[in-house]
Amino acid sequence: MQAAAGQWEVVRKREPLAEVVAHPDTSPELAAKLQLLDEARDFSIAVLHLPDNKSYRSYADLGRDYVVWNVFAAPEFSLQPKQWCFPVAGCVSYRGYFKRDAAIRKSERLQEQGFDVAVGGVAAYSTLGNFDDPLLNTMMGWDDVALVALLFHELAHQVVYVRDDSAFNESFATAVEEFGVARWLESRGELARYEEYQKGREYRQRLMRLVARARTDLGAVYNSVENDEEIRQRKAQRLQQLADDVVTEARDSGKEPSAWLSGRLNNARLISMTLYEGDLPAFRLLLAECDQDIRCFYERARELAAMDADRRAAALGR
């Protein structure tokens, strides 16, 4: 019920982009961003062959910082996420709430049950083409390149989506995002901005390698025969090491430390990070095998999506 009410609010507050841009109360900064995103939407159809529909041709001001808040959960001694299942999206490794208080209440109930829990605000999400998703005020604090990347990412979910496989879906969409941003900036002669974007992606990859090593170490800890208290202590030590490593990496890279990874860490926070990029190297290889032909890439991704879960995981591993 809360999801239906929240989605109805998003639908109800949509306004056509042209009307928002022309309205005298619209700031020049917002108008410029919306015009840029409208151009990027045209590009997504003509060059990236993303769906030609009414998604992101409207704007909605929700009057808050995030559209939803996602709750992630995992057992205390496991990196397997708790999953929730829904009619359209299938089973996913998070639960979304349109009100932060509701997300916090859910997280507290899960903590009482012994789960590691994390709650994070989300600026945008895809309804997989079931609704005409609008651009949202929650997205507008990002810089232009990040906004265009988000647009391509969310549209990619309308091309390929596998029920019950969040990691596949998010990694595929991230690969489309990377490819799209490169082509978008090249088409505009903004190679310097592309280099900046690449540096940001490389920094994120370094963080992901730190997370991957921590996950491997924690997996060994959780499979050990030690008692719970010893496992708990070793877990805390490894998570603190990860937090320290993240701060060091940020300092060496001239970045602000990730609040999500340098604070109080637990299994749920690590799971949320790997959803978006766990299979990304495999998708990058698929693009290379397709000689950067995006339509070939989509077809290969659809072939993977049609496999059962075990065959798909094995194929991605190869």
PDB file of C-alpha atoms in Angstrom:
ATOM      1  CA  MET A   1       0.000   0.000   0.000  1.00  0.00           C
ATOM      2  CA  GLN A   2       2.799   2.415   0.831  1.00  0.00           C
ATOM      3  CA  ALA A   3       4.501   1.611  -2.483  1.00  0.00           C
ATOM      4  CA  ALA A   4       1.277   2.179  -4.420  1.00  0.00           C
ATOM      5  CA  ALA A   5       0.636   5.484  -2.644  1.00  0.00           C
ATOM      6  CA  GLY A   6       4.229   6.612  -3.209  1.00  0.00           C
ATOM      7  CA  GLN A   7       4.161   5.736  -6.889  1.00  0.00           C
ATOM      8  CA  TRP A   8       0.842   7.533  -7.310  1.00  0.00           C
ATOM      9  CA  GLU A   9       2.391  10.673  -5.795  1.00  0.00           C
ATOM     10  CA  VAL A  10       5.209  10.533  -8.375  1.00  0.00           C
ATOM     11  CA  VAL A  11       2.732  10.057 -11.237  1.00  0.00           C
ATOM     12  CA  ARG A  12       0.385  12.770  -9.965  1.00  0.00           C
ATOM     13  CA  LYS A  13       3.114  15.412  -9.721  1.00  0.00           C
ATOM     14  CA  ARG A  14       4.487  14.960 -13.251  1.00  0.00           C
ATOM     15  CA  GLU A  15       4.567  18.020 -15.519  1.00  0.00           C
ATOM     16  CA  PRO A  16       5.728  18.127 -19.165  1.00  0.00           C
ATOM     17  CA  LEU A  17       9.327  19.282 -19.459  1.00  0.00           C
ATOM     18  CA  ALA A  18       8.522  22.091 -21.878  1.00  0.00           C
ATOM     19  CA  GLU A  19       6.009  23.576 -19.441  1.00  0.00           C
ATOM     20  CA  VAL A  20       8.418  23.409 -16.512  1.00  0.00           C
ATOM     21  CA  VAL A  21      11.250  24.991 -18.513  1.00  0.00           C
ATOM     22  CA  ALA A  22       8.990  27.827 -19.715  1.00  0.00           C
ATOM     23  CA  HIS A  23       7.403  28.523 -16.330  1.00  0.00           C
ATOM     24  CA  PRO A  24       8.498  31.881 -14.840  1.00  0.00           C
ATOM     25  CA  ASP A  25       9.054  30.293 -11.404  1.00  0.00           C
ATOM     26  CA  THR A  26      11.576  27.796 -12.757  1.00  0.00           C
ATOM     27  CA  SER A  27      15.140  28.840 -11.947  1.00  0.00           C
ATOM     28  CA  PRO A  28      17.605  29.250 -14.834  1.00  0.00           C
ATOM     29  CA  GLU A  29      19.753  26.497 -13.303  1.00  0.00           C
ATOM     30  CA  LEU A  30      16.905  23.976 -13.236  1.00  0.00           C
ATOM     31  CA  ALA A  31      15.747  24.948 -16.732  1.00  0.00           C
ATOM     32  CA  ALA A  32      19.265  24.395 -18.081  1.00  0.00           C
ATOM     33  CA  LYS A  33      19.520  20.955 -16.453  1.00  0.00           C
ATOM     34  CA  LEU A  34      16.129  19.880 -17.803  1.00  0.00           C
ATOM     35  CA  GLN A  35      16.994  21.049 -21.307  1.00  0.00           C
ATOM     36  CA  LEU A  36      20.292  19.154 -21.137  1.00  0.00           C
ATOM     37  CA  LEU A  37      18.519  15.987 -20.009  1.00  0.00           C
ATOM     38  CA  ASP A  38      15.962  16.347 -22.786  1.00  0.00           C
ATOM     39  CA  GLU A  39      18.838  16.403 -25.271  1.00  0.00           C
ATOM     40  CA  ALA A  40      20.380  13.379 -23.561  1.00  0.00           C
ATOM     41  CA  ARG A  41      17.032  11.582 -23.815  1.00  0.00           C
ATOM     42  CA  ASP A  42      17.029  12.164 -27.593  1.00  0.00           C
ATOM     43  CA  PHE A  43      20.611  10.875 -27.708  1.00  0.00           C
ATOM     44  CA  SER A  44      19.651   7.767 -25.726  1.00  0.00           C
ATOM     45  CA  ILE A  45      17.188   6.818 -28.458  1.00  0.00           C
ATOM     46  CA  ALA A  46      19.206   7.756 -31.546  1.00  0.00           C
ATOM     47  CA  VAL A  47      22.628   6.473 -30.466  1.00  0.00           C
ATOM     48  CA  LEU A  48      22.174   4.084 -27.550  1.00  0.00           C
ATOM     49  CA  HIS A  49      18.981   2.503 -28.913  1.00  0.00           C
ATOM     50  CA  LEU A  50      17.277   2.803 -25.545  1.00  0.00           C
ATOM     51  CA  PRO A  51      13.447   2.734 -25.498  1.00  0.00           C
ATOM     52  CA  ASP A  52      11.612   5.506 -27.333  1.00  0.00           C
ATOM     53  CA  ASN A  53       8.751   6.220 -24.939  1.00  0.00           C
ATOM     54  CA  LYS A  54       7.582   8.928 -22.549  1.00  0.00           C
ATOM     55  CA  SER A  55       9.963   8.038 -19.733  1.00  0.00           C
ATOM     56  CA  TYR A  56      11.936  11.097 -18.555  1.00  0.00           C
ATOM     57  CA  ARG A  57       9.966  13.498 -20.729  1.00  0.00           C
ATOM     58  CA  SER A  58       8.339  15.041 -17.642  1.00  0.00           C
ATOM     59  CA  TYR A  59       9.428  16.466 -14.290  1.00  0.00           C
ATOM     60  CA  ALA A  60       8.114  16.022 -10.745  1.00  0.00           C
ATOM     61  CA  ASP A  61       9.053  18.026  -7.660  1.00  0.00           C
ATOM     62  CA  LEU A  62       8.439  15.801  -4.635  1.00  0.00           C
ATOM     63  CA  GLY A  63       9.572  18.376  -2.100  1.00  0.00           C
ATOM     64  CA  ARG A  64      12.109  16.058  -0.441  1.00  0.00           C
ATOM     65  CA  ASP A  65      15.736  14.982  -0.865  1.00  0.00           C
ATOM     66  CA  TYR A  66      15.134  11.372  -1.931  1.00  0.00           C
ATOM     67  CA  VAL A  67      12.347   9.614  -3.783  1.00  0.00           C
ATOM     68  CA  VAL A  68      12.699   6.410  -1.736  1.00  0.00           C
ATOM     69  CA  TRP A  69      14.815   4.992   1.057  1.00  0.00           C
ATOM     70  CA  ASN A  70      16.106   1.448   0.559  1.00  0.00           C
ATOM     71  CA  VAL A  71      16.561  -0.986   3.420  1.00  0.00           C
ATOM     72  CA  PHE A  72      19.295  -3.627   3.037  1.00  0.00           C
ATOM     73  CA  ALA A  73      19.668  -6.544   5.443  1.00  0.00           C
ATOM     74  CA  ALA A  74      21.877  -9.603   5.915  1.00  0.00           C
ATOM     75  CA  PRO A  75      22.418 -12.126   8.719  1.00  0.00           C
ATOM     76  CA  GLU A  76      25.101 -11.253  11.249  1.00  0.00           C
ATOM     77  CA  PHE A  77      27.477 -13.937   9.953  1.00  0.00           C
ATOM     78  CA  SER A  78      26.601 -14.066   6.246  1.00  0.00           C
ATOM     79  CA  LEU A  79      26.995 -11.960   3.103  1.00  0.00           C
ATOM     80  CA  GLN A  80      23.829 -13.378   1.545  1.00  0.00           C
ATOM     81  CA  PRO A  81      21.279 -10.547   1.404  1.00  0.00           C
ATOM     82  CA  LYS A  82      17.775 -10.865   2.709  1.00  0.00           C
ATOM     83  CA  GLN A  83      15.400 -10.696  -0.258  1.00  0.00           C
ATOM     84  CA  TRP A  84      11.893  -9.359  -0.718  1.00  0.00           C
ATOM     85  CA  CYS A  85       9.618 -10.441  -3.558  1.00  0.00           C
ATOM     86  CA  PHE A  86       7.109  -8.288  -5.453  1.00  0.00           C
ATOM     87  CA  PRO A  87       4.687  -8.856  -8.364  1.00  0.00           C
ATOM     88  CA  VAL A  88       6.531  -6.732 -10.965  1.00  0.00           C
ATOM     89  CA  ALA A  89      10.155  -6.547  -9.851  1.00  0.00           C
ATOM     90  CA  GLY A  90      10.447 -10.129  -8.632  1.00  0.00           C
ATOM     91  CA  CYS A  91      12.797 -10.803  -5.719  1.00  0.00           C
ATOM     92  CA  VAL A  92      15.267  -8.006  -4.937  1.00  0.00           C
ATOM     93  CA  SER A  93      17.918  -7.540  -2.262  1.00  0.00           C
ATOM     94  CA  TYR A  94      16.383  -4.414  -0.737  1.00  0.00           C
ATOM     95  CA  ARG A  95      13.032  -2.992   0.288  1.00  0.00           C
ATOM     96  CA  GLY A  96      12.041   0.546  -0.717  1.00  0.00           C
ATOM     97  CA  TYR A  97       9.994   3.025   1.309  1.00  0.00           C
ATOM     98  CA  PHE A  98       8.671   6.384   0.158  1.00  0.00           C
ATOM     99  CA  LYS A  99       8.942   7.741   3.713  1.00  0.00           C
ATOM    100  CA  ARG A 100      12.215   7.719   5.630  1.00  0.00           C
ATOM    101  CA  ASP A 101      10.492   7.071   8.964  1.00  0.00           C
ATOM    102  CA  ALA A 102       8.932   3.898   7.573  1.00  0.00           C
ATOM    103  CA  ALA A 103      12.338   2.700   6.355  1.00  0.00           C
ATOM    104  CA  ILE A 104      13.879   3.378   9.759  1.00  0.00           C
ATOM    105  CA  ARG A 105      11.084   1.502  11.532  1.00  0.00           C
ATOM    106  CA  LYS A 106      11.593  -1.491   9.237  1.00  0.00           C
ATOM    107  CA  SER A 107      15.347  -1.418   9.813  1.00  0.00           C
ATOM    108  CA  GLU A 108      14.827  -1.367  13.585  1.00  0.00           C
ATOM    109  CA  ARG A 109      12.546  -4.409  13.410  1.00  0.00           C
ATOM    110  CA  LEU A 110      15.146  -6.261  11.338  1.00  0.00           C
ATOM    111  CA  GLN A 111      17.889  -5.324  13.803  1.00  0.00           C
ATOM    112  CA  GLU A 112      15.772  -6.753  16.625  1.00  0.00           C
ATOM    113  CA  GLN A 113      15.691 -10.006  14.654  1.00  0.00           C
ATOM    114  CA  GLY A 114      19.503 -10.064  14.554  1.00  0.00           C
ATOM    115  CA  PHE A 115      20.128  -8.776  11.027  1.00  0.00           C
ATOM    116  CA  ASP A 116      22.851  -6.364   9.956  1.00  0.00           C
ATOM    117  CA  VAL A 117      20.938  -3.447   8.421  1.00  0.00           C
ATOM    118  CA  ALA A 118      21.660  -0.372   6.290  1.00  0.00           C
ATOM    119  CA  VAL A 119      19.314   2.381   5.089  1.00  0.00           C
ATOM    120  CA  GLY A 120      20.163   4.625   2.142  1.00  0.00           C
ATOM    121  CA  GLY A 121      18.327   7.372   0.265  1.00  0.00           C
ATOM    122  CA  VAL A 122      17.786   6.876  -3.489  1.00  0.00           C
ATOM    123  CA  ALA A 123      17.511   9.715  -5.993  1.00  0.00           C
ATOM    124  CA  ALA A 124      15.782   7.744  -8.766  1.00  0.00           C
ATOM    125  CA  TYR A 125      14.449   4.331  -9.676  1.00  0.00           C
ATOM    126  CA  SER A 126      12.946   2.634 -12.731  1.00  0.00           C
ATOM    127  CA  THR A 127       9.448   1.186 -13.033  1.00  0.00           C
ATOM    128  CA  LEU A 128      10.747  -0.874 -15.987  1.00  0.00           C
ATOM    129  CA  GLY A 129       8.523   0.968 -18.437  1.00  0.00           C
ATOM    130  CA  ASN A 130       5.303   0.199 -16.563  1.00  0.00           C
ATOM    131  CA  PHE A 131       4.910   3.939 -15.904  1.00  0.00           C
ATOM    132  CA  ASP A 132       6.256   7.017 -17.688  1.00  0.00           C
ATOM    133  CA  ASP A 133       8.993   7.761 -15.170  1.00  0.00           C
ATOM    134  CA  PRO A 134       9.649  11.495 -14.701  1.00  0.00           C
ATOM    135  CA  LEU A 135      12.850  13.347 -13.960  1.00  0.00           C
ATOM    136  CA  LEU A 136      12.798  14.211 -10.261  1.00  0.00           C
ATOM    137  CA  ASN A 137      13.915  17.115  -8.117  1.00  0.00           C
ATOM    138  CA  THR A 138      15.827  14.527  -6.060  1.00  0.00           C
ATOM    139  CA  MET A 139      18.235  14.122  -8.995  1.00  0.00           C
ATOM    140  CA  MET A 140      18.957  17.791  -9.594  1.00  0.00           C
ATOM    141  CA  GLY A 141      21.722  18.244  -7.016  1.00  0.00           C
ATOM    142  CA  TRP A 142      24.049  16.134  -9.148  1.00  0.00           C
ATOM    143  CA  ASP A 143      26.415  17.528 -11.780  1.00  0.00           C
ATOM    144  CA  ASP A 144      25.503  17.300 -15.461  1.00  0.00           C
ATOM    145  CA  VAL A 145      27.556  14.195 -16.248  1.00  0.00           C
ATOM    146  CA  ALA A 146      26.201  12.305 -13.237  1.00  0.00           C
ATOM    147  CA  LEU A 147      22.654  13.239 -14.254  1.00  0.00           C
ATOM    148  CA  VAL A 148      23.125  11.974 -17.801  1.00  0.00           C
ATOM    149  CA  ALA A 149      24.731   8.787 -16.451  1.00  0.00           C
ATOM    150  CA  LEU A 150      21.739   8.218 -14.175  1.00  0.00           C
ATOM    151  CA  LEU A 151      19.347   8.745 -17.078  1.00  0.00           C
ATOM    152  CA  PHE A 152      21.107   6.102 -19.198  1.00  0.00           C
ATOM    153  CA  HIS A 153      21.314   3.713 -16.224  1.00  0.00           C
ATOM    154  CA  GLU A 154      17.611   3.840 -15.426  1.00  0.00           C
ATOM    155  CA  LEU A 155      16.574   3.498 -19.081  1.00  0.00           C
ATOM    156  CA  ALA A 156      18.796   0.415 -19.417  1.00  0.00           C
ATOM    157  CA  HIS A 157      16.526  -1.410 -16.976  1.00  0.00           C
ATOM    158  CA  GLN A 158      13.785  -1.175 -19.605  1.00  0.00           C
ATOM    159  CA  VAL A 159      15.967  -3.061 -22.105  1.00  0.00           C
ATOM    160  CA  VAL A 160      16.960  -6.077 -20.012  1.00  0.00           C
ATOM    161  CA  TYR A 161      15.644  -7.009 -16.585  1.00  0.00           C
ATOM    162  CA  VAL A 162      15.833 -10.387 -14.862  1.00  0.00           C
ATOM    163  CA  ARG A 163      13.458 -11.165 -12.049  1.00  0.00           C
ATOM    164  CA  ASP A 164      15.221 -12.209  -8.845  1.00  0.00           C
ATOM    165  CA  ASP A 165      18.742 -11.115  -9.950  1.00  0.00           C
ATOM    166  CA  SER A 166      19.526  -7.622  -8.657  1.00  0.00           C
ATOM    167  CA  ALA A 167      23.285  -7.937  -9.233  1.00  0.00           C
ATOM    168  CA  PHE A 168      22.811  -8.842 -12.915  1.00  0.00           C
ATOM    169  CA  ASN A 169      20.339  -6.014 -13.498  1.00  0.00           C
ATOM    170  CA  GLU A 170      22.399  -3.307 -11.828  1.00  0.00           C
ATOM    171  CA  SER A 171      25.709  -4.389 -13.353  1.00  0.00           C
ATOM    172  CA  PHE A 172      24.159  -4.463 -16.835  1.00  0.00           C
ATOM    173  CA  ALA A 173      22.689  -0.987 -16.360  1.00  0.00           C
ATOM    174  CA  THR A 174      26.034   0.329 -15.081  1.00  0.00           C
ATOM    175  CA  ALA A 175      27.761  -1.009 -18.206  1.00  0.00           C
ATOM    176  CA  VAL A 176      25.209   0.781 -20.410  1.00  0.00           C
ATOM    177  CA  GLU A 177      25.721   3.927 -18.330  1.00  0.00           C
ATOM    178  CA  GLU A 178      29.497   3.849 -18.855  1.00  0.00           C
ATOM    179  CA  PHE A 179      29.168   3.239 -22.581  1.00  0.00           C
ATOM    180  CA  GLY A 180      26.529   5.953 -22.947  1.00  0.00           C
ATOM    181  CA  VAL A 181      28.429   8.631 -21.053  1.00  0.00           C
ATOM    182  CA  ALA A 182      31.519   8.020 -23.181  1.00  0.00           C
ATOM    183  CA  ARG A 183      29.552   8.398 -26.417  1.00  0.00           C
ATOM    184  CA  TRP A 184      27.593  11.388 -25.100  1.00  0.00           C
ATOM    185  CA  LEU A 185      30.666  13.379 -24.104  1.00  0.00           C
ATOM    186  CA  GLU A 186      32.550  12.429 -27.265  1.00  0.00           C
ATOM    187  CA  SER A 187      29.614  13.662 -29.353  1.00  0.00           C
ATOM    188  CA  ARG A 188      29.771  17.017 -27.568  1.00  0.00           C
ATOM    189  CA  GLY A 189      33.539  17.396 -27.865  1.00  0.00           C
ATOM    190  CA  GLU A 190      33.931  17.309 -24.096  1.00  0.00           C
ATOM    191  CA  LEU A 191      36.754  14.813 -23.800  1.00  0.00           C
ATOM    192  CA  ALA A 192      38.192  16.587 -20.755  1.00  0.00           C
ATOM    193  CA  ARG A 193      34.970  15.921 -18.873  1.00  0.00           C
ATOM    194  CA  TYR A 194      35.082  12.317 -20.005  1.00  0.00           C
ATOM    195  CA  GLU A 195      38.566  11.963 -18.540  1.00  0.00           C
ATOM    196  CA  GLU A 196      37.218  13.377 -15.278  1.00  0.00           C
ATOM    197  CA  TYR A 197      34.334  10.917 -15.371  1.00  0.00           C
ATOM    198  CA  GLN A 198      36.776   8.066 -16.007  1.00  0.00           C
ATOM    199  CA  LYS A 199      38.893   9.103 -13.039  1.00  0.00           C
ATOM    200  CA  GLY A 200      35.787   8.969 -10.884  1.00  0.00           C
ATOM    201  CA  ARG A 201      34.954   5.510 -12.223  1.00  0.00           C
ATOM    202  CA  GLU A 202      38.520   4.314 -11.582  1.00  0.00           C
ATOM    203  CA  TYR A 203      38.347   5.615  -8.024  1.00  0.00           C
ATOM    204  CA  ARG A 204      35.088   3.726  -7.499  1.00  0.00           C
ATOM    205  CA  GLN A 205      36.693   0.579  -8.891  1.00  0.00           C
ATOM    206  CA  ARG A 206      39.519   0.875  -6.383  1.00  0.00           C
ATOM    207  CA  LEU A 207      36.941   1.113  -3.615  1.00  0.00           C
ATOM    208  CA  MET A 208      35.149  -1.934  -5.021  1.00  0.00           C
ATOM    209  CA  ARG A 209      38.384  -3.927  -4.958  1.00  0.00           C
ATOM    210  CA  LEU A 210      38.781  -3.052  -1.283  1.00  0.00           C
ATOM    211  CA  VAL A 211      35.219  -4.243  -0.675  1.00  0.00           C
ATOM    212  CA  ALA A 212      35.799  -7.446  -2.660  1.00  0.00           C
ATOM    213  CA  ARG A 213      38.874  -8.322  -0.612  1.00  0.00           C
ATOM    214  CA  ALA A 214      36.971  -7.645   2.598  1.00  0.00           C
ATOM    215  CA  ARG A 215      34.095  -9.857   1.434  1.00  0.00           C
ATOM    216  CA  THR A 216      36.516 -12.713   0.704  1.00  0.00           C
ATOM    217  CA  ASP A 217      38.120 -12.386   4.126  1.00  0.00           C
ATOM    218  CA  LEU A 218      34.780 -12.148   5.899  1.00  0.00           C
ATOM    219  CA  GLY A 219      33.493 -15.207   4.047  1.00  0.00           C
ATOM    220  CA  ALA A 220      36.381 -17.191   5.488  1.00  0.00           C
ATOM    221  CA  VAL A 221      35.678 -15.806   8.961  1.00  0.00           C
ATOM    222  CA  TYR A 222      31.988 -16.725   8.780  1.00  0.00           C
ATOM    223  CA  ASN A 223      32.822 -20.277   7.650  1.00  0.00           C
ATOM    224  CA  SER A 224      35.289 -20.841  10.458  1.00  0.00           C
ATOM    225  CA  VAL A 225      34.607 -23.195  13.388  1.00  0.00           C
ATOM    226  CA  GLU A 226      35.243 -20.544  16.027  1.00  0.00           C
ATOM    227  CA  ASN A 227      32.553 -19.587  18.508  1.00  0.00           C
ATOM    228  CA  ASP A 228      30.203 -16.685  17.840  1.00  0.00           C
ATOM    229  CA  GLU A 229      32.055 -14.201  20.011  1.00  0.00           C
ATOM    230  CA  GLU A 230      35.377 -14.898  18.301  1.00  0.00           C
ATOM    231  CA  ILE A 231      33.746 -14.576  14.872  1.00  0.00           C
ATOM    232  CA  ARG A 232      32.108 -11.333  15.988  1.00  0.00           C
ATOM    233  CA  GLN A 233      35.467  -9.888  17.059  1.00  0.00           C
ATOM    234  CA  ARG A 234      37.233 -10.900  13.825  1.00  0.00           C
ATOM    235  CA  LYS A 235      34.351  -9.460  11.818  1.00  0.00           C
ATOM    236  CA  ALA A 236      34.619  -6.128  13.641  1.00  0.00           C
ATOM    237  CA  GLN A 237      38.386  -6.016  13.071  1.00  0.00           C
ATOM    238  CA  ARG A 238      38.073  -6.714   9.333  1.00  0.00           C
ATOM    239  CA  LEU A 239      35.317  -4.139   8.868  1.00  0.00           C
ATOM    240  CA  GLN A 240      37.364  -1.533  10.719  1.00  0.00           C
ATOM    241  CA  GLN A 241      40.317  -2.317   8.477  1.00  0.00           C
ATOM    242  CA  LEU A 242      38.089  -1.773   5.440  1.00  0.00           C
ATOM    243  CA  ALA A 243      36.872   1.556   6.808  1.00  0.00           C
ATOM    244  CA  ASP A 244      40.491   2.637   7.389  1.00  0.00           C
ATOM    245  CA  ASP A 245      41.489   1.489   3.897  1.00  0.00           C
ATOM    246  CA  VAL A 246      38.650   3.523   2.375  1.00  0.00           C
ATOM    247  CA  VAL A 247      39.788   6.660   4.207  1.00  0.00           C
ATOM    248  CA  THR A 248      43.382   6.092   3.056  1.00  0.00           C
ATOM    249  CA  GLU A 249      42.304   5.528  -0.561  1.00  0.00           C
ATOM    250  CA  ALA A 250      40.212   8.701  -0.492  1.00  0.00           C
ATOM    251  CA  ARG A 251      43.092  10.746   0.922  1.00  0.00           C
ATOM    252  CA  ASP A 252      45.535   9.385  -1.657  1.00  0.00           C
ATOM    253  CA  SER A 253      43.036  10.119  -4.456  1.00  0.00           C
ATOM    254  CA  GLY A 254      42.185  13.635  -3.260  1.00  0.00           C
ATOM    255  CA  LYS A 255      38.572  12.635  -2.580  1.00  0.00           C
ATOM    256  CA  GLU A 256      36.193  12.937   0.317  1.00  0.00           C
ATOM    257  CA  PRO A 257      35.855   9.564   2.077  1.00  0.00           C
ATOM    258  CA  SER A 258      32.693   7.669   1.239  1.00  0.00           C
ATOM    259  CA  ALA A 259      30.243   8.169   4.082  1.00  0.00           C
ATOM    260  CA  TRP A 260      28.664   4.840   3.154  1.00  0.00           C
ATOM    261  CA  LEU A 261      31.945   2.914   3.524  1.00  0.00           C
ATOM    262  CA  SER A 262      34.056   4.820   6.019  1.00  0.00           C
ATOM    263  CA  GLY A 263      31.495   4.890   8.835  1.00  0.00           C
ATOM    264  CA  ARG A 264      30.037   2.041  10.842  1.00  0.00           C
ATOM    265  CA  LEU A 265      30.214  -0.918   8.463  1.00  0.00           C
ATOM    266  CA  ASN A 266      28.283  -4.163   8.448  1.00  0.00           C
ATOM    267  CA  ASN A 267      27.321  -6.929   6.016  1.00  0.00           C
ATOM    268  CA  ALA A 268      24.333  -4.993   4.666  1.00  0.00           C
ATOM    269  CA  ARG A 269      26.454  -2.015   3.591  1.00  0.00           C
ATOM    270  CA  LEU A 270      28.874  -4.282   1.728  1.00  0.00           C
ATOM    271  CA  ILE A 271      26.009  -6.057  -0.045  1.00  0.00           C
ATOM    272  CA  SER A 272      24.532  -2.774  -1.261  1.00  0.00           C
ATOM    273  CA  MET A 273      27.840  -1.831  -2.894  1.00  0.00           C
ATOM    274  CA  THR A 274      28.326  -5.080  -4.804  1.00  0.00           C
ATOM    275  CA  LEU A 275      24.828  -5.037  -6.342  1.00  0.00           C
ATOM    276  CA  TYR A 276      25.799  -2.307  -8.789  1.00  0.00           C
ATOM    277  CA  GLU A 277      29.130  -3.581 -10.010  1.00  0.00           C
ATOM    278  CA  GLY A 278      29.592  -7.220  -9.035  1.00  0.00           C
ATOM    279  CA  ASP A 279      29.140  -8.477 -12.629  1.00  0.00           C
ATOM    280  CA  LEU A 280      30.422  -5.331 -14.335  1.00  0.00           C
ATOM    281  CA  PRO A 281      33.738  -6.833 -15.588  1.00  0.00           C
ATOM    282  CA  ALA A 282      31.790  -9.533 -17.425  1.00  0.00           C
ATOM    283  CA  PHE A 283      29.550  -6.979 -19.130  1.00  0.00           C
ATOM    284  CA  ARG A 284      32.536  -4.868 -20.121  1.00  0.00           C
ATOM    285  CA  LEU A 285      34.024  -7.957 -21.771  1.00  0.00           C
ATOM    286  CA  LEU A 286      30.749  -8.602 -23.598  1.00  0.00           C
ATOM    287  CA  LEU A 287      30.885  -5.070 -25.007  1.00  0.00           C
ATOM    288  CA  ALA A 288      34.458  -5.637 -26.141  1.00  0.00           C
ATOM    289  CA  GLU A 289      33.478  -8.932 -27.791  1.00  0.00           C
ATOM    290  CA  CYS A 290      30.696  -7.043 -29.594  1.00  0.00           C
ATOM    291  CA  ASP A 291      33.288  -4.513 -30.822  1.00  0.00           C
ATOM    292  CA  GLN A 292      31.404  -1.799 -28.883  1.00  0.00           C
ATOM    293  CA  ASP A 293      28.204  -2.438 -30.874  1.00  0.00           C
ATOM    294  CA  ILE A 294      25.484  -1.647 -28.341  1.00  0.00           C
ATOM    295  CA  ARG A 295      22.767  -3.607 -30.162  1.00  0.00           C
ATOM    296  CA  CYS A 296      24.960  -6.701 -30.210  1.00  0.00           C
ATOM    297  CA  PHE A 297      25.572  -6.137 -26.490  1.00  0.00           C
ATOM    298  CA  TYR A 298      21.863  -5.967 -25.748  1.00  0.00           C
ATOM    299  CA  GLU A 299      21.306  -9.213 -27.633  1.00  0.00           C
ATOM    300  CA  ARG A 300      24.062 -10.981 -25.711  1.00  0.00           C
ATOM    301  CA  ALA A 301      22.630  -9.671 -22.438  1.00  0.00           C
ATOM    302  CA  ARG A 302      19.177 -10.943 -23.412  1.00  0.00           C
ATOM    303  CA  GLU A 303      20.676 -14.376 -24.072  1.00  0.00           C
ATOM    304  CA  LEU A 304      22.138 -14.364 -20.559  1.00  0.00           C
ATOM    305  CA  ALA A 305      18.859 -13.158 -19.114  1.00  0.00           C
ATOM    306  CA  ALA A 306      17.022 -16.097 -20.701  1.00  0.00           C
ATOM    307  CA  MET A 307      19.232 -18.642 -18.888  1.00  0.00           C
ATOM    308  CA  ASP A 308      18.398 -20.116 -15.516  1.00  0.00           C
ATOM    309  CA  ALA A 309      20.270 -18.608 -12.584  1.00  0.00           C
ATOM    310  CA  ASP A 310      23.043 -21.227 -12.378  1.00  0.00           C
ATOM    311  CA  ARG A 311      23.818 -21.182 -16.115  1.00  0.00           C
ATOM    312  CA  ARG A 312      23.782 -17.366 -16.119  1.00  0.00           C
ATOM    313  CA  ALA A 313      26.197 -17.179 -13.185  1.00  0.00           C
ATOM    314  CA  ALA A 314      28.532 -19.683 -14.850  1.00  0.00           C
ATOM    315  CA  ALA A 315      28.440 -17.775 -18.150  1.00  0.00           C
ATOM    316  CA  LEU A 316      29.198 -14.488 -16.426  1.00  0.00           C
ATOM    317  CA  GLY A 317      32.049 -16.161 -14.561  1.00  0.00           C
ATOM    318  CA  ARG A 318      33.562 -17.312 -17.820  1.00  0.00           C
TER     319      ARG A 318
END
